[in-house]
Every structure is written in structure tokens, then in C-alpha cells.
Amino acid sequence: MKIAVFVSGGGTNLQAIIDNIKSGYLEGVEISLVVASNPDAFALTRAAQNGIPSTVLSVKSFASREDWDEQVLREVKASGAELIVLAGYLSLLGSAVVREYSNRIINIHPALIPSFCGAGMYGIKPHEAVLKRGVKVSGATVHFVNEHYDEGPILLQKSVDVKWDDTPEVLQKRIMKECEQVILPRAIRLIADGKVIIENNIAYVKE
Ligand code: GAR
């Protein structure tokens, strides 16, 4: 199964996918394209180091959102990708892409949805909000993507305890390593194996 991985930043989740392909856990999965929302994303260096084709498609460099959306769709389709993986991608996908890849787009979110999610909750922000609220458990969620931030069917979640002396940065790192980098490859494995079904906005895993 070919996948397109969308990135905006450091690309630790992209790296986790690459490592799991190399280890054989994601046998039969190939990253056919990395799409970056900005040219400075370190994820692009990771793609280049691993011989993976990449493209930078920033909304700002297109005349309209619709033009950008069409170009994203064109390049992803041309790569042969059957699944789009948003791995630290911080823009909202356009409706043409979401419609064409309905139930074939997943996103990793750094909190336990439906808490600490939605517009503006990205990167370090959910972790700051978690500590501010004093919740005792946080984690990450892989969910299918629709046209609203973090509202599509939930596929996998993994939690960690929040410690009394956590800072947002320490908590973020723990969640990336122990949750995100575990459940994102697992989600791709489950989809590639045809083990996921979606009914009435709920994702079920047949294991
Ligand atoms: C990750 O923590 C990911 O969950 C988060 O951005 C970070 C990207 O890290 N995504 C969101 O906040 C999406 N709402 P990475 O570039 O090193 O994979």
C-alpha cells in the first residue's frame, strides 16, 4: 500500500513510519510522497535522506485555496497513494482532497480526543492546556479526517500518566515517544491489513 505523508515540522512521526517500514513491521507499505506545508520543515531532510520523493505545497503560494487543493490532489493521486497520513501537519486539508480521500486520511493528534483538540490546539498547545487544567492522564489519538479539526472517527488512542513535575515540553516528548510513534504505525498496519471498518462515524478494528 502506497501512502502520502503530510508534514509541517520536525518529522519524528515520519521517521517512526520510515523506521517501521525498515524493520518490517510495515511490510508492504511504501511512502510514495512526502508533502510539506513549508520549505523549512526538517521532515523534508528526513525524506531526502531516505530517498523519498517530496514536494512543498504551501497554501500561501497559490492564488486561492481551491487552486492549492487541486494541486495537492493532483500530486497525491499521481504518486499512487491510497492513504494520506497527516503526521504533524498543521494546516486544514481542502474539501476536494477530503472528499476524494474520504475515510482514507488519518491524523495523529497529541491529546486524548475529544479533550484538548480543535482549532488552535496543535504542537505544544494541548500539553500546556493539559497541565493548566491539571488532568492526570493524557496521550495521543489517531483519527480519520473530515473537514473539521479533530472530529472524524477515532481509530486508536494511547495514554500516559501526567506527572506532578511535568513541563509542557517534557510531557510532549513522552507522548511523542510512548504514544504517537507507537499508534501511528499501528494504525497504518491495521488499515493496510483491511482490519478497519467505519460505520456511522465510528471506526471499528476487527482483530
Ligand atoms: C506531533 O506532536 C503531532 O502530534 C502534532 O505535531 C507534532 C509534530 O511532530 N500534531 C498536531 O498538533 C496536529 N493537530 P513531528 O513533526 O516531529 O512528527
Short mmCIF file of C-alpha atoms and ligand atoms in Angstrom, two decimals:
data_model
loop_
_atom_site.label_atom_id
_atom_site.label_comp_id
_atom_site.label_asym_id
_atom_site.label_seq_id
_atom_site.Cartn_x
_atom_site.Cartn_y
_atom_site.Cartn_z
CA MET A 1 0.00 0.00 0.00
CA LYS A 2 1.38 3.37 -1.02
CA ILE A 3 0.91 6.25 1.40
CA ALA A 4 1.44 10.01 1.23
CA VAL A 5 2.73 11.56 4.45
CA PHE A 6 1.94 15.23 5.14
CA VAL A 7 4.29 17.17 7.44
CA SER A 8 4.93 20.67 8.77
CA GLY A 9 7.78 20.34 11.25
CA GLY A 10 10.44 18.09 12.71
CA GLY A 11 9.08 14.87 11.28
CA THR A 12 9.56 12.50 14.21
CA ASN A 13 6.32 10.77 13.23
CA LEU A 14 7.50 10.50 9.62
CA GLN A 15 10.73 8.98 10.98
CA ALA A 16 8.73 6.45 13.01
CA ILE A 17 6.93 5.36 9.83
CA ILE A 18 10.23 5.09 7.93
CA ASP A 19 11.78 3.07 10.78
CA ASN A 20 8.79 0.72 10.90
CA ILE A 21 8.97 0.15 7.15
CA LYS A 22 12.69 -0.66 7.50
CA SER A 23 12.12 -3.00 10.45
CA GLY A 24 9.48 -4.95 8.50
CA TYR A 25 6.56 -4.07 10.81
CA LEU A 26 5.09 -2.04 7.94
CA GLU A 27 5.95 -4.65 5.31
CA GLY A 28 4.23 -3.85 2.02
CA VAL A 29 3.85 -0.15 2.89
CA GLU A 30 5.69 2.42 0.80
CA ILE A 31 5.84 6.19 1.27
CA SER A 32 5.24 7.39 -2.28
CA LEU A 33 5.28 11.11 -1.42
CA VAL A 34 6.01 13.48 1.46
CA VAL A 35 4.01 16.72 1.27
CA ALA A 36 5.28 19.63 3.36
CA SER A 37 3.33 22.78 4.16
CA ASN A 38 6.53 24.83 4.33
CA PRO A 39 10.05 24.59 2.90
CA ASP A 40 11.77 24.73 6.32
CA ALA A 41 10.23 21.53 7.69
CA PHE A 42 13.07 19.28 8.88
CA ALA A 43 10.87 16.38 7.81
CA LEU A 44 11.94 17.22 4.23
CA THR A 45 15.56 16.42 5.16
CA ARG A 46 14.43 13.09 6.60
CA ALA A 47 12.60 12.33 3.34
CA ALA A 48 15.67 13.23 1.26
CA GLN A 49 17.97 11.14 3.48
CA ASN A 50 15.74 8.15 2.82
CA GLY A 51 15.28 8.69 -0.91
CA ILE A 52 11.58 9.52 -0.57
CA PRO A 53 10.08 11.98 -3.12
CA SER A 54 8.80 15.17 -1.55
CA THR A 55 7.01 18.35 -2.51
CA VAL A 56 6.34 21.66 -0.76
CA LEU A 57 2.79 22.88 -1.24
CA SER A 58 2.12 25.96 0.85
CA VAL A 59 -1.36 27.49 0.67
CA LYS A 60 0.24 30.94 0.58
CA SER A 61 1.95 30.34 -2.74
CA PHE A 62 -1.33 29.64 -4.57
CA ALA A 63 -3.84 32.19 -5.85
CA SER A 64 -6.67 30.51 -3.96
CA ARG A 65 -7.29 27.70 -1.52
CA GLU A 66 -9.11 25.82 -4.28
CA ASP A 67 -6.05 26.00 -6.58
CA TRP A 68 -3.85 24.71 -3.77
CA ASP A 69 -6.32 21.94 -3.01
CA GLU A 70 -6.36 20.83 -6.66
CA GLN A 71 -2.57 20.71 -6.83
CA VAL A 72 -2.39 18.67 -3.61
CA LEU A 73 -4.90 16.24 -5.05
CA ARG A 74 -3.07 16.03 -8.39
CA GLU A 75 0.30 15.25 -6.79
CA VAL A 76 -1.03 12.77 -4.25
CA LYS A 77 -3.00 10.89 -6.91
CA ALA A 78 -0.01 10.88 -9.28
CA SER A 79 2.09 9.29 -6.50
CA GLY A 80 -0.36 6.39 -6.38
CA ALA A 81 -1.06 6.89 -2.67
CA GLU A 82 -4.13 5.09 -1.34
CA LEU A 83 -3.88 6.58 2.16
CA ILE A 84 -2.96 10.08 3.35
CA VAL A 85 -1.23 10.24 6.73
CA LEU A 86 -1.13 13.62 8.46
CA ALA A 87 1.99 13.32 10.62
CA GLY A 88 2.36 16.65 12.37
CA TYR A 89 0.63 18.51 9.54
CA LEU A 90 -0.66 21.80 10.85
CA SER A 91 -2.98 23.02 8.06
CA LEU A 92 -6.57 22.06 7.39
CA LEU A 93 -6.92 19.97 4.22
CA GLY A 94 -9.11 21.35 1.45
CA SER A 95 -12.51 19.87 0.73
CA ALA A 96 -11.59 18.39 -2.67
CA VAL A 97 -8.90 16.24 -1.01
CA VAL A 98 -11.12 15.26 1.92
CA ARG A 99 -13.94 14.28 -0.43
CA GLU A 100 -11.74 12.30 -2.82
CA TYR A 101 -9.92 10.51 0.02
CA SER A 102 -12.97 10.06 2.22
CA ASN A 103 -12.14 7.59 5.06
CA ARG A 104 -8.62 7.30 3.65
CA ILE A 105 -6.98 10.15 5.59
CA ILE A 106 -5.70 9.75 9.14
CA ASN A 107 -4.21 12.29 11.54
CA ILE A 108 -2.18 12.00 14.72
CA HIS A 109 -3.28 14.40 17.47
CA PRO A 110 -1.21 14.91 20.64
CA ALA A 111 -4.04 14.55 23.18
CA LEU A 112 -6.96 12.27 24.00
CA ILE A 113 -9.79 13.48 21.74
CA PRO A 114 -12.41 14.87 22.46
CA SER A 115 -10.31 16.70 25.08
CA PHE A 116 -7.73 19.32 24.16
CA CYS A 117 -8.41 19.36 20.43
CA GLY A 118 -9.94 21.54 17.72
CA ALA A 119 -8.76 24.74 16.05
CA GLY A 120 -5.65 26.21 17.67
CA MET A 121 -4.80 23.03 19.58
CA TYR A 122 -1.61 21.91 17.89
CA GLY A 123 2.03 21.32 18.72
CA ILE A 124 2.85 22.29 22.30
CA LYS A 125 -0.55 23.90 22.99
CA PRO A 126 -2.54 20.81 24.03
CA HIS A 127 0.21 19.94 26.53
CA GLU A 128 0.14 23.44 28.02
CA ALA A 129 -3.64 23.19 28.32
CA VAL A 130 -3.43 19.72 29.91
CA LEU A 131 -1.07 20.99 32.63
CA LYS A 132 -3.12 24.14 33.15
CA ARG A 133 -6.28 22.07 33.71
CA GLY A 134 -4.47 19.60 35.95
CA VAL A 135 -5.74 16.43 34.26
CA LYS A 136 -3.91 13.29 35.33
CA VAL A 137 -3.88 11.34 32.06
CA SER A 138 -3.06 12.49 28.54
CA GLY A 139 -1.88 10.81 25.36
CA ALA A 140 -2.40 10.72 21.62
CA THR A 141 -5.18 9.88 19.17
CA VAL A 142 -5.18 8.64 15.60
CA HIS A 143 -8.42 9.57 13.88
CA PHE A 144 -9.89 9.76 10.40
CA VAL A 145 -10.07 13.23 8.94
CA ASN A 146 -13.07 15.19 7.78
CA GLU A 147 -13.39 18.91 7.06
CA HIS A 148 -13.45 19.88 10.75
CA TYR A 149 -10.43 19.85 13.04
CA ASP A 150 -10.13 16.59 15.00
CA GLU A 151 -13.77 15.49 14.54
CA GLY A 152 -13.51 12.37 12.35
CA PRO A 153 -13.88 8.80 13.67
CA ILE A 154 -11.33 7.84 16.34
CA LEU A 155 -9.16 4.87 15.34
CA LEU A 156 -6.59 4.40 18.13
CA GLN A 157 -5.68 6.09 21.39
CA LYS A 158 -2.84 5.58 23.87
CA SER A 159 -2.41 7.27 27.22
CA VAL A 160 0.34 8.17 29.67
CA ASP A 161 0.12 9.46 33.23
CA VAL A 162 0.75 13.16 33.72
CA LYS A 163 3.45 13.63 36.38
CA TRP A 164 3.44 16.34 39.04
CA ASP A 165 6.66 17.89 37.75
CA ASP A 166 5.92 17.68 34.00
CA THR A 167 6.58 20.72 31.86
CA PRO A 168 4.75 21.02 28.52
CA GLU A 169 7.98 20.08 26.72
CA VAL A 170 8.67 17.02 28.89
CA LEU A 171 5.08 15.80 28.53
CA GLN A 172 5.17 16.42 24.77
CA LYS A 173 8.32 14.34 24.35
CA ARG A 174 6.91 11.46 26.43
CA ILE A 175 3.66 11.44 24.44
CA MET A 176 5.52 11.57 21.11
CA LYS A 177 7.75 8.64 22.03
CA GLU A 178 5.37 6.44 24.01
CA CYS A 179 2.09 7.20 22.24
CA GLU A 180 2.34 8.89 18.83
CA GLN A 181 5.25 6.87 17.48
CA VAL A 182 3.52 3.67 18.57
CA ILE A 183 -0.08 4.19 17.44
CA LEU A 184 0.56 5.93 14.12
CA PRO A 185 2.50 2.98 12.62
CA ARG A 186 -0.05 0.60 14.22
CA ALA A 187 -2.92 2.49 12.55
CA ILE A 188 -1.23 2.23 9.16
CA ARG A 189 -0.66 -1.52 9.71
CA LEU A 190 -4.34 -2.06 10.60
CA ILE A 191 -5.57 -0.13 7.55
CA ALA A 192 -3.11 -1.89 5.21
CA ASP A 193 -4.38 -5.23 6.55
CA GLY A 194 -8.00 -4.23 5.90
CA LYS A 195 -8.88 -4.54 9.58
CA VAL A 196 -10.66 -1.20 9.97
CA ILE A 197 -14.30 -0.57 9.19
CA ILE A 198 -16.20 2.69 9.60
CA GLU A 199 -19.92 2.73 10.29
CA ASN A 200 -22.00 5.72 11.37
CA ASN A 201 -18.90 7.81 12.10
CA ILE A 202 -17.39 5.11 14.35
CA ALA A 203 -14.20 3.24 13.43
CA TYR A 204 -14.08 -0.43 14.44
CA VAL A 205 -10.93 -2.56 14.47
CA LYS A 206 -11.51 -6.22 13.61
CA GLU A 207 -8.64 -8.05 15.32
C1 GAR B 1 3.28 15.97 16.92
O1 GAR B 1 3.28 16.03 18.32
C2 GAR B 1 1.87 15.84 16.41
O2 GAR B 1 1.04 15.07 17.23
C3 GAR B 1 1.43 17.27 16.40
O3 GAR B 1 2.55 17.99 15.92
C4 GAR B 1 3.74 17.31 16.31
C5 GAR B 1 4.60 17.11 15.09
O4 GAR B 1 5.81 16.47 15.38
N1 GAR B 1 0.28 17.44 15.58
C6 GAR B 1 -0.69 18.31 15.85
O5 GAR B 1 -0.63 19.09 16.78
C7 GAR B 1 -1.88 18.29 14.89
N2 GAR B 1 -3.01 18.95 15.47
P1 GAR B 1 6.71 15.82 14.24
O6 GAR B 1 6.80 16.81 13.08
O7 GAR B 1 8.06 15.63 14.91
O8 GAR B 1 6.09 14.50 13.83
#
